[in-house]
Tab-separated table of C-alpha atoms and ligand atoms in Angstrom:
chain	number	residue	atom	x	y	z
A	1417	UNK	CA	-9.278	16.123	-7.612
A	1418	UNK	CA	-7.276	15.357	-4.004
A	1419	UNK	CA	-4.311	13.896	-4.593
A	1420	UNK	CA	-4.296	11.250	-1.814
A	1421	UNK	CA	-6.907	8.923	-2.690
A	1422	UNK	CA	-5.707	5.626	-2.477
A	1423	UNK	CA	-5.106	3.642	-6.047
A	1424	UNK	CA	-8.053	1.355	-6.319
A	1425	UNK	CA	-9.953	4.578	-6.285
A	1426	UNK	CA	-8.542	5.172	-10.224
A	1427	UNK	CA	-8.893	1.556	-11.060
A	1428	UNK	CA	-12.663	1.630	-9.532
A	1429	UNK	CA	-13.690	4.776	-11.284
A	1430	UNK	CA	-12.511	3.374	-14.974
A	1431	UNK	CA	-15.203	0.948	-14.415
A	1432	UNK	CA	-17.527	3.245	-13.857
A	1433	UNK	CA	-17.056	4.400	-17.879
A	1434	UNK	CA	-17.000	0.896	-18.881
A	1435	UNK	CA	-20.548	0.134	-16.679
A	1436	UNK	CA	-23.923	-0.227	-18.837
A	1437	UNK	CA	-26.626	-1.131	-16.214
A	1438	UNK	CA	-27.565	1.414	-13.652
A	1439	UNK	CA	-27.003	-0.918	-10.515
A	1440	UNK	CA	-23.752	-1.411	-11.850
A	1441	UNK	CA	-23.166	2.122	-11.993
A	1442	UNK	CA	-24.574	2.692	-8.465
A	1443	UNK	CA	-22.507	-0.030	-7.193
A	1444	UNK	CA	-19.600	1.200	-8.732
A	1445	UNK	CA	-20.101	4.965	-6.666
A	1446	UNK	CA	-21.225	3.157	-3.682
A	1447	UNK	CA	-17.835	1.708	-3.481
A	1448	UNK	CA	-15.745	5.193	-4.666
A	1449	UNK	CA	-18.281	6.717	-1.926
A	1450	UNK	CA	-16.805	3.874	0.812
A	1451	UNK	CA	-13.293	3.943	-0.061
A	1452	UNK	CA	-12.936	8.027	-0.562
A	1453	UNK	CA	-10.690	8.977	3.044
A	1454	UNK	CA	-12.898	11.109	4.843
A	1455	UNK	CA	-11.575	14.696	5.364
A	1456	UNK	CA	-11.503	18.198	3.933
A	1457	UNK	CA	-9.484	17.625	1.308
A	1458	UNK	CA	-12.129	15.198	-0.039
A	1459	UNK	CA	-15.376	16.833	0.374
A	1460	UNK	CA	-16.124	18.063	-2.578
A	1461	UNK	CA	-15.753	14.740	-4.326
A	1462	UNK	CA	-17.514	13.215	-1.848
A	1463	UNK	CA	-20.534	16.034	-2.745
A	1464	UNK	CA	-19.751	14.989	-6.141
A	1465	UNK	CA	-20.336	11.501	-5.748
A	1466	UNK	CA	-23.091	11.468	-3.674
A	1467	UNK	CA	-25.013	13.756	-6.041
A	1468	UNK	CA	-24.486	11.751	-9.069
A	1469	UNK	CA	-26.002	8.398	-6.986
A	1470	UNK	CA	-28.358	10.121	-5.854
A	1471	UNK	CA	-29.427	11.124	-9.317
A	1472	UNK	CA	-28.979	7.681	-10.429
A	1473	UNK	CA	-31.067	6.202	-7.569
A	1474	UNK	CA	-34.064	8.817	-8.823
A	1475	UNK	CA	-34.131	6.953	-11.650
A	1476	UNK	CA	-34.109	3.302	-10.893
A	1477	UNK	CA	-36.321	1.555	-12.804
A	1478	UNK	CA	-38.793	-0.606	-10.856
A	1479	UNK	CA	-37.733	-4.090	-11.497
A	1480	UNK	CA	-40.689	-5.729	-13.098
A	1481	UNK	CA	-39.454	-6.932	-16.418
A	1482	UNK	CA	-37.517	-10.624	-16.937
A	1483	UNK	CA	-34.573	-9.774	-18.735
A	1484	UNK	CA	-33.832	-6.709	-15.407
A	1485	UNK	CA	-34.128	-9.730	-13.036
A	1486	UNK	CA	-31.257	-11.173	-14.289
A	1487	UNK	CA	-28.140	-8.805	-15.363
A	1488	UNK	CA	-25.209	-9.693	-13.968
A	1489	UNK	CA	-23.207	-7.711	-11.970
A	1490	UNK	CA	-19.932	-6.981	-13.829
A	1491	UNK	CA	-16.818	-7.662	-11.882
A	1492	UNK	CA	-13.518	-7.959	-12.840
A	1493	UNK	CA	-11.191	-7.206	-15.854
A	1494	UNK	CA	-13.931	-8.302	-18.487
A	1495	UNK	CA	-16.649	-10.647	-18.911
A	1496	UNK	CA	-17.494	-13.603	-20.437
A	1497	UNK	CA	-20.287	-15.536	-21.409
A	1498	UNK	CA	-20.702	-19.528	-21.825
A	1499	UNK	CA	-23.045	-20.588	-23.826
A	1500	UNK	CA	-24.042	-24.200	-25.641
A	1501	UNK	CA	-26.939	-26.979	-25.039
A	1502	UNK	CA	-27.806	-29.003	-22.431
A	1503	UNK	CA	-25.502	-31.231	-21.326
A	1504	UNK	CA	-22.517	-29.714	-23.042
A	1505	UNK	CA	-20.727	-29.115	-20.047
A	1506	UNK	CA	-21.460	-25.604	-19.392
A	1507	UNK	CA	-21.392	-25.549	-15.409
A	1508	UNK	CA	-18.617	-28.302	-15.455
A	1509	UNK	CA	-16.154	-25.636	-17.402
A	1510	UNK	CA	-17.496	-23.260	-15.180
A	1511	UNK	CA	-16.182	-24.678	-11.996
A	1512	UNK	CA	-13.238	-26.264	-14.019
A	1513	UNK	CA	-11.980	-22.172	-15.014
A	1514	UNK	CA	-13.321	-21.460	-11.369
A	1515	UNK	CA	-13.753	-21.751	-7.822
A	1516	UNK	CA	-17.699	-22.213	-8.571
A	1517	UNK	CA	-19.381	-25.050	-7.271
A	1518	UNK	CA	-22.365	-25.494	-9.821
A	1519	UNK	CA	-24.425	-28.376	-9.797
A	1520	UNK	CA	-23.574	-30.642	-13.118
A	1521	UNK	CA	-26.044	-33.376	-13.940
A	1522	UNK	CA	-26.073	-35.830	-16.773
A	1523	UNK	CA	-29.859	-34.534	-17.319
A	1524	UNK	CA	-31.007	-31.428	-18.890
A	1525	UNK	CA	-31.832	-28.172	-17.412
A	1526	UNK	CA	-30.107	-27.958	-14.107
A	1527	UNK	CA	-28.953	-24.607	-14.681
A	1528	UNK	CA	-31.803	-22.116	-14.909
A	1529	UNK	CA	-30.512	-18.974	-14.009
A	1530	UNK	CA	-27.193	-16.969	-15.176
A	1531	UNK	CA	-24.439	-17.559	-12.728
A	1532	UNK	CA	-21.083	-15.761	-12.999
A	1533	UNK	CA	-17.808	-16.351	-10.882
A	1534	UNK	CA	-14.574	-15.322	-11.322
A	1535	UNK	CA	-11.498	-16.694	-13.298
A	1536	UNK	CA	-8.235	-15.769	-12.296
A	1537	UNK	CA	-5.417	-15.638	-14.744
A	1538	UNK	CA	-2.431	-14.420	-13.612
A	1539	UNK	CA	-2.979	-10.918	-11.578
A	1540	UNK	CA	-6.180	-10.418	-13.321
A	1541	UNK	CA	-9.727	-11.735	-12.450
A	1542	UNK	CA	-12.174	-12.123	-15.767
A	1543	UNK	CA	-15.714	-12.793	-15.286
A	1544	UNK	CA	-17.460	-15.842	-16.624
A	1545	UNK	CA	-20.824	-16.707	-16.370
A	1546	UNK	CA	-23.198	-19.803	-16.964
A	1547	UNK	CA	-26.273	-19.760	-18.302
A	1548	UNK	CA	-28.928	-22.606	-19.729
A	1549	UNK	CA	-29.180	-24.619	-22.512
A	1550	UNK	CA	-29.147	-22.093	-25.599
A	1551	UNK	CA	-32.247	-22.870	-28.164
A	1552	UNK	CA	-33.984	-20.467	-30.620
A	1553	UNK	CA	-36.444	-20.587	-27.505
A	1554	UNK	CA	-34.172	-19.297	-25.014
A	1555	UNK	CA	-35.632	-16.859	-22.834
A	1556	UNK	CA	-34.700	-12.642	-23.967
A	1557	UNK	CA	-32.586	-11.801	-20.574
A	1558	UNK	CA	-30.082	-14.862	-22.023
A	1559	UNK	CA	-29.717	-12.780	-25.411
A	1560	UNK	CA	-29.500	-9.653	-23.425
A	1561	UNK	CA	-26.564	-11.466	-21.547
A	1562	UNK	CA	-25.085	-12.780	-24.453
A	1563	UNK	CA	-24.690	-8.992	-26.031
A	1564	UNK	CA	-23.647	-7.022	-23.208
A	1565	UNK	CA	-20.701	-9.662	-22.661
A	1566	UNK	CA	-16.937	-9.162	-24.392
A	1567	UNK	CA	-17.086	-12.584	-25.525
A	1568	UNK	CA	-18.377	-15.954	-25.705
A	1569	UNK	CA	-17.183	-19.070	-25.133
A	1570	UNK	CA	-19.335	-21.560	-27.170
A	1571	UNK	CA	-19.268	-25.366	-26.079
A	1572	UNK	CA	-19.999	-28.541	-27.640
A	1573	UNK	CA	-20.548	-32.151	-26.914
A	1574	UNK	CA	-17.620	-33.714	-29.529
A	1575	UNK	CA	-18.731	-37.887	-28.234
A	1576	UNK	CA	-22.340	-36.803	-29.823
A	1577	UNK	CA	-22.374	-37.130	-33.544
A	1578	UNK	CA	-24.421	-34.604	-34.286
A	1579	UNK	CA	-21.640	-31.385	-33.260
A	1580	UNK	CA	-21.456	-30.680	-36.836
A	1581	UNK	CA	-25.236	-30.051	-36.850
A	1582	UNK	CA	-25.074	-28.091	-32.980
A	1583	UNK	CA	-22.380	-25.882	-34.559
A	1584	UNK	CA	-24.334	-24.925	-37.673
A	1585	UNK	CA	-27.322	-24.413	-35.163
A	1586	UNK	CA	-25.745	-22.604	-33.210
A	1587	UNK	CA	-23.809	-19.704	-35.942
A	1588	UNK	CA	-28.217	-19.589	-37.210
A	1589	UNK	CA	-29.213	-18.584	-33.466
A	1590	UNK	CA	-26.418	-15.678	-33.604
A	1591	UNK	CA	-27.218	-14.751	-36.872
A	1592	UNK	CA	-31.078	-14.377	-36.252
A	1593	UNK	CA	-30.273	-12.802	-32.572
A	1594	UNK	CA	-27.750	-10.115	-34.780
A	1595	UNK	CA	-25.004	-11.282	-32.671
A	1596	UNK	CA	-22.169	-10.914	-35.626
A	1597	UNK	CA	-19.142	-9.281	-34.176
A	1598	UNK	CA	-18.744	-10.795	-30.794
A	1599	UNK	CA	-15.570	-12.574	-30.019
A	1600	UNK	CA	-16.385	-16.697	-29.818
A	1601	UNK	CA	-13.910	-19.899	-28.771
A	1602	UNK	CA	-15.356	-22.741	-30.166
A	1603	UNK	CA	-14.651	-25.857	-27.505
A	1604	UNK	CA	-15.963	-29.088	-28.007
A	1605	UNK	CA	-16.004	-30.599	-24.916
A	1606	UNK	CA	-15.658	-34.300	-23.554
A	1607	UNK	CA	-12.313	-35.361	-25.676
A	1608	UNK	CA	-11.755	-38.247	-22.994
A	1609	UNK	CA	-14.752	-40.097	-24.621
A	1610	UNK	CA	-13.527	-42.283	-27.786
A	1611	UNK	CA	-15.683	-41.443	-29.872
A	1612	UNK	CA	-15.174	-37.705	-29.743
A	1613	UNK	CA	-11.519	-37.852	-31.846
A	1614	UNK	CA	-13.798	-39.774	-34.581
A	1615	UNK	CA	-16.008	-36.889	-34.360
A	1616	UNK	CA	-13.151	-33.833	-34.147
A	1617	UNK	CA	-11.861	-35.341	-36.979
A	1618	UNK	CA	-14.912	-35.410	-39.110
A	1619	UNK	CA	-15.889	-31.311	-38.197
A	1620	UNK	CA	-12.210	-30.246	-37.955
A	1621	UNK	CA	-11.669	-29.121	-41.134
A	1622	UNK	CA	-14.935	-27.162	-41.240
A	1623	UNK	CA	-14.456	-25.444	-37.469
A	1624	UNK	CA	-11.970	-24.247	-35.879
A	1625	UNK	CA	-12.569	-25.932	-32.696
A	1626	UNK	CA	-10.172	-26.465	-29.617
A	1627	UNK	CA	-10.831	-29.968	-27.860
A	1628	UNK	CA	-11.063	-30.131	-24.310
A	1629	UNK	CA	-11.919	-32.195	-21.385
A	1630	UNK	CA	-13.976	-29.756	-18.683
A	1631	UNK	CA	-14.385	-33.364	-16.677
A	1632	UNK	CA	-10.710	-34.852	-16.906
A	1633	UNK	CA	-9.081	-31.400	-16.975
A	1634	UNK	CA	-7.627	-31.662	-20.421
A	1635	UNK	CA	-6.747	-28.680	-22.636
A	1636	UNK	CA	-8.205	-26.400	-19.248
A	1637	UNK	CA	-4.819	-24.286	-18.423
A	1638	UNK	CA	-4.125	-23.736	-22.146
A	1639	UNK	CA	-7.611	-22.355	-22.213
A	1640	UNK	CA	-7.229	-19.219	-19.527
A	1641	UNK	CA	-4.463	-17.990	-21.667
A	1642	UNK	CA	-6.635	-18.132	-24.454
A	1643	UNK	CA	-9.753	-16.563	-23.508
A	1644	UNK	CA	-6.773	-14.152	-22.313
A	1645	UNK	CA	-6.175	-13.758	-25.871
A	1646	UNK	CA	-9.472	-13.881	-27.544
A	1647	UNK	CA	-10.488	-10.308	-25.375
A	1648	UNK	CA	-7.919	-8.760	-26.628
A	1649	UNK	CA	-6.488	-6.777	-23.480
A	1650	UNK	CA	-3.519	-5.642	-22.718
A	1651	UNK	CA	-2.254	-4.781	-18.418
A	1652	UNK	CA	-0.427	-1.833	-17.718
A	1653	UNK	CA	1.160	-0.881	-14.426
A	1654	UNK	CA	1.576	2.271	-12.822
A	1655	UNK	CA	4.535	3.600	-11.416
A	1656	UNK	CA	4.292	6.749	-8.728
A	1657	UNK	CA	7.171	9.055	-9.337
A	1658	UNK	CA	8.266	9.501	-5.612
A	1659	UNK	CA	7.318	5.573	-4.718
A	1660	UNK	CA	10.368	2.900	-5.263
A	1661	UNK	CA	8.241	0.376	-6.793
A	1662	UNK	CA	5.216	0.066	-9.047
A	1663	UNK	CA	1.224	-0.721	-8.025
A	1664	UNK	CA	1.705	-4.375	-9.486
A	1665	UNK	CA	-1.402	-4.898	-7.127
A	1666	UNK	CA	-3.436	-2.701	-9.547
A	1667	UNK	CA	-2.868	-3.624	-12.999
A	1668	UNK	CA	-5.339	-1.293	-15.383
A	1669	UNK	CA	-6.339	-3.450	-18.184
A	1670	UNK	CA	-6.745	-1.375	-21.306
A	1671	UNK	CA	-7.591	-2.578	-25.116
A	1672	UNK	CA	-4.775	-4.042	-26.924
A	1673	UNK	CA	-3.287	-1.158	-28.848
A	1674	UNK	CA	-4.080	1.313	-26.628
A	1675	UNK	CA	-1.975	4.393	-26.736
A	1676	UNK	CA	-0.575	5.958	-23.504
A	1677	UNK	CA	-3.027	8.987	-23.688
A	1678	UNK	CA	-5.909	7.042	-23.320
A	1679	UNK	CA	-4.856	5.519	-19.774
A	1680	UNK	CA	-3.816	9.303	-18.659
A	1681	UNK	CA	-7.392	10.133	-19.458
A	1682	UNK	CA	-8.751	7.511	-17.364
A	1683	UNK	CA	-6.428	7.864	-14.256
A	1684	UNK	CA	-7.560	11.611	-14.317
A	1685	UNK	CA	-9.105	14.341	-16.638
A	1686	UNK	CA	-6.104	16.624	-16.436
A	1687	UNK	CA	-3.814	14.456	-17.061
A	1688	UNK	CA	-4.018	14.970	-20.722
A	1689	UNK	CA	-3.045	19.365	-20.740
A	1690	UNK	CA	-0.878	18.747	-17.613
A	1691	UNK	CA	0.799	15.580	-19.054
A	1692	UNK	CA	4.851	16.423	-19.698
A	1693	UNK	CA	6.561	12.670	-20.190
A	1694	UNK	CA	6.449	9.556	-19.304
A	1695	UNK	CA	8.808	7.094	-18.138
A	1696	UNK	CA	8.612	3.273	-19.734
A	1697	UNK	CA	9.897	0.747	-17.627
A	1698	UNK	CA	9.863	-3.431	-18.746
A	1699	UNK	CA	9.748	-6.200	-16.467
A	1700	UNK	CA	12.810	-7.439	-17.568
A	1701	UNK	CA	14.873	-4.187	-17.536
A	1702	UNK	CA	16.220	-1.508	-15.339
A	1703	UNK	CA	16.391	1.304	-17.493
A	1704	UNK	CA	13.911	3.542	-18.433
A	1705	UNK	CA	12.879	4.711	-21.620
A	1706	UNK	CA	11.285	8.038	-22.408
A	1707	UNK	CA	7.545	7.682	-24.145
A	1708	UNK	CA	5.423	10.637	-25.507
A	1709	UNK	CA	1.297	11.060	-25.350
A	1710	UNK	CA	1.121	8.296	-28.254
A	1711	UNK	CA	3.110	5.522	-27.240
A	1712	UNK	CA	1.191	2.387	-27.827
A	1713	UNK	CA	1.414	-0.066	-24.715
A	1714	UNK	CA	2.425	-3.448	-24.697
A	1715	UNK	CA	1.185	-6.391	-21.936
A	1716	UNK	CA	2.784	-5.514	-18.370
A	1717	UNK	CA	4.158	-2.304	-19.153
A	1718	UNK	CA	5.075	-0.229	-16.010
A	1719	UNK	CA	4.362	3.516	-16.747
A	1720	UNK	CA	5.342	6.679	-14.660
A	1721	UNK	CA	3.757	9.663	-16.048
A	1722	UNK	CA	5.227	12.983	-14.719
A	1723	UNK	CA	3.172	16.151	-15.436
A	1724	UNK	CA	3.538	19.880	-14.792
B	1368	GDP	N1	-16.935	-37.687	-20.103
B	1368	GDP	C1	-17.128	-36.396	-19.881
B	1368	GDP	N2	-18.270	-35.961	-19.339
B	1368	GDP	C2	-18.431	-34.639	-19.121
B	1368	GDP	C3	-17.414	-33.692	-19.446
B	1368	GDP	N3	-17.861	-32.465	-19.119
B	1368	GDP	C4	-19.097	-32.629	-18.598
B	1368	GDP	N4	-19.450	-33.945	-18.589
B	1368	GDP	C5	-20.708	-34.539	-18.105
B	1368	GDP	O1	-21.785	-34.099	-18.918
B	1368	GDP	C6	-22.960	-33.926	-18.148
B	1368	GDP	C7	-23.496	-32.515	-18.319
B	1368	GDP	O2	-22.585	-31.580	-17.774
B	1368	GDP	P1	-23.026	-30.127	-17.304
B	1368	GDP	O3	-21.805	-29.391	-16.952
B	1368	GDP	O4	-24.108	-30.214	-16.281
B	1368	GDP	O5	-23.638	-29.591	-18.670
B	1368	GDP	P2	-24.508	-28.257	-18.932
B	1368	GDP	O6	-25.932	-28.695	-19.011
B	1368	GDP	O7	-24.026	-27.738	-20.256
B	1368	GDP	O8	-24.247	-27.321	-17.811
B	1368	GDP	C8	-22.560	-34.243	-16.703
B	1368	GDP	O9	-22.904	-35.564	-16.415
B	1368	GDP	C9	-21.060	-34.069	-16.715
B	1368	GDP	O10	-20.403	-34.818	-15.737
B	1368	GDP	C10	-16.187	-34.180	-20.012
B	1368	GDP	O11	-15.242	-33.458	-20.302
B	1368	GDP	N5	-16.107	-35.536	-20.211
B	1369	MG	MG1	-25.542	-26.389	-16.495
């Protein structure tokens, strides 16, 4: 592979492994395709690249079901997916976590179709998207959603009396839909009313559930760092060993865990036979510390991986 690509083109292409629908994929190539320089040195991968869409755009399926109508285009680090009843408070914690301007309405309904914006936290952006109320009668595409996301962020109305009851409800519409091992935050939402603490009280010590106020702000900063948490994701930084400083600009989020090896393999194939050492570097430290293949990253390491 040429060496000068610039370094979004290595934090685009790990998408591409991560990508389940085919647009995404296409998009994904379209954008490798766009930001590849244009010279010798990058023909080939530019061949490359525009074989493999060209493949993928052979075989396109022709739009005619529901559930293709409305996937949503990943973006960002990861994505998640909000999901309650009506009137929960869905689209106001949506543009509470966001820059989204959804319409909120004290009536049922107004949100019809899956809409996704971005949350920032920090130097990363993670995906969240709205949907409608959640029933057993919810339409297949929501379920579809639901499963393809990294996690969920359930919401409740605490000032109604019946949460207990929406909780339960809600844990049987997983179960039947098979959703069992997807990562949930239980909110229950509208704390500023009085008669939600009567109800937190009453479910508390059956749910774990954080209170929050999507209207009043309440509990909402607290809340990036944990849906931070709940995914599970750790950033790494790459360090260039003839550039001063780091690509802080780029941060490649990996899964907590994650050993050094498997972030060689997605900056580049040969990384893993040509890989020699690496140099660690923390935030809060000048010296650097020498780390082999199986080093297990920590959040905002800086790596510089020499090779032979
Ligand atoms: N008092 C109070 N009202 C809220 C809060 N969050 C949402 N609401 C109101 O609840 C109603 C439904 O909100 P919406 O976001 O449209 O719910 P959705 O149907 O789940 O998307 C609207 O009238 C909101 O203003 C909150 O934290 N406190
Ligand atoms: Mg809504």
């Amino acid at each position: 592979m040429p060496t000068n690509l610039p370094p979004q083109f290595y934090t685009i292409s790990e998408k591409l492994k991560e990508a389940k629908t085919l647009e995404e994929k296409i998009s994904i190539l379209e954008t490798l395709l766009a930001i590849t320089p244009k010279h010798k040195g990058t023909q080939k991968l530019q061949r490359d690249i525009k074989t493999k869409l060209a493949k993928l755009k052979g075989r396109k399926p022709k739009k005619t079901k529901r559930e293709t109508l409305y996937s949503i285009q990943r973006e960002g680090a990861r994505q998640i997916v909000i999901i309650g009843r009506a009137n929960s408070g869905k689209s106001t914690l949506l543009n509470a976590l966001t820059r989204a301007k959804t319409k909120v309405a004290s009536y049922p309904f107004t949100t019809q179709i899956p809409k996704p914006a971005m949350m920032p936290y920090e130097d990363i952006l993670i995906q969240l998207v709205d949907t409608p109320p959640l029933t057993e009668k919810s339409p297949p595409w929501l379920k579809g959603i639901m499963k393809e996301s990294d996690g969920l962020l359930a919401i409740f109305d605490l000032s109604k009396d019946s949460v207990g009851g929406d909780i339960k409800n809600l844990k049987e519409i997983l179960n039947n839909w098979r959703i069992t091992n997807k990562k949930i935050l239980f909110l229950g939402n509208k704390i500023d009313l009085e008669k939600s603490a009567i109800n937190l009280q009453k479910i508390g010590a059956q749910y774990k559930i954080k209170a929050v106020s999507c209207l009043k702000k309440i509990g909402i900063e607290e809340l990036k760092k944990e849906i931070f948490d709940l995914l599970e994701i750790i950033r790494v930084y790459t360090k260039s060993p003839n550039k001063p400083s780091p690509d802080f600009e780029h941060p490649f989020v990996l899964k907590k865990n994650s050993q050094l090896i498997t972030l060689a393999n997605q900056i580049h194939q040969d990384f893993t036979s040509a890989f020699k050492f690496a140099k660690l570097f923390k935030l809060n430290s000048k010296k650097p510390r020498i780390v082999g293949k199986d080093y297990i990253f920590q959040d905002k390491d800086i790596i510089e991986i020499h090779t032979r």
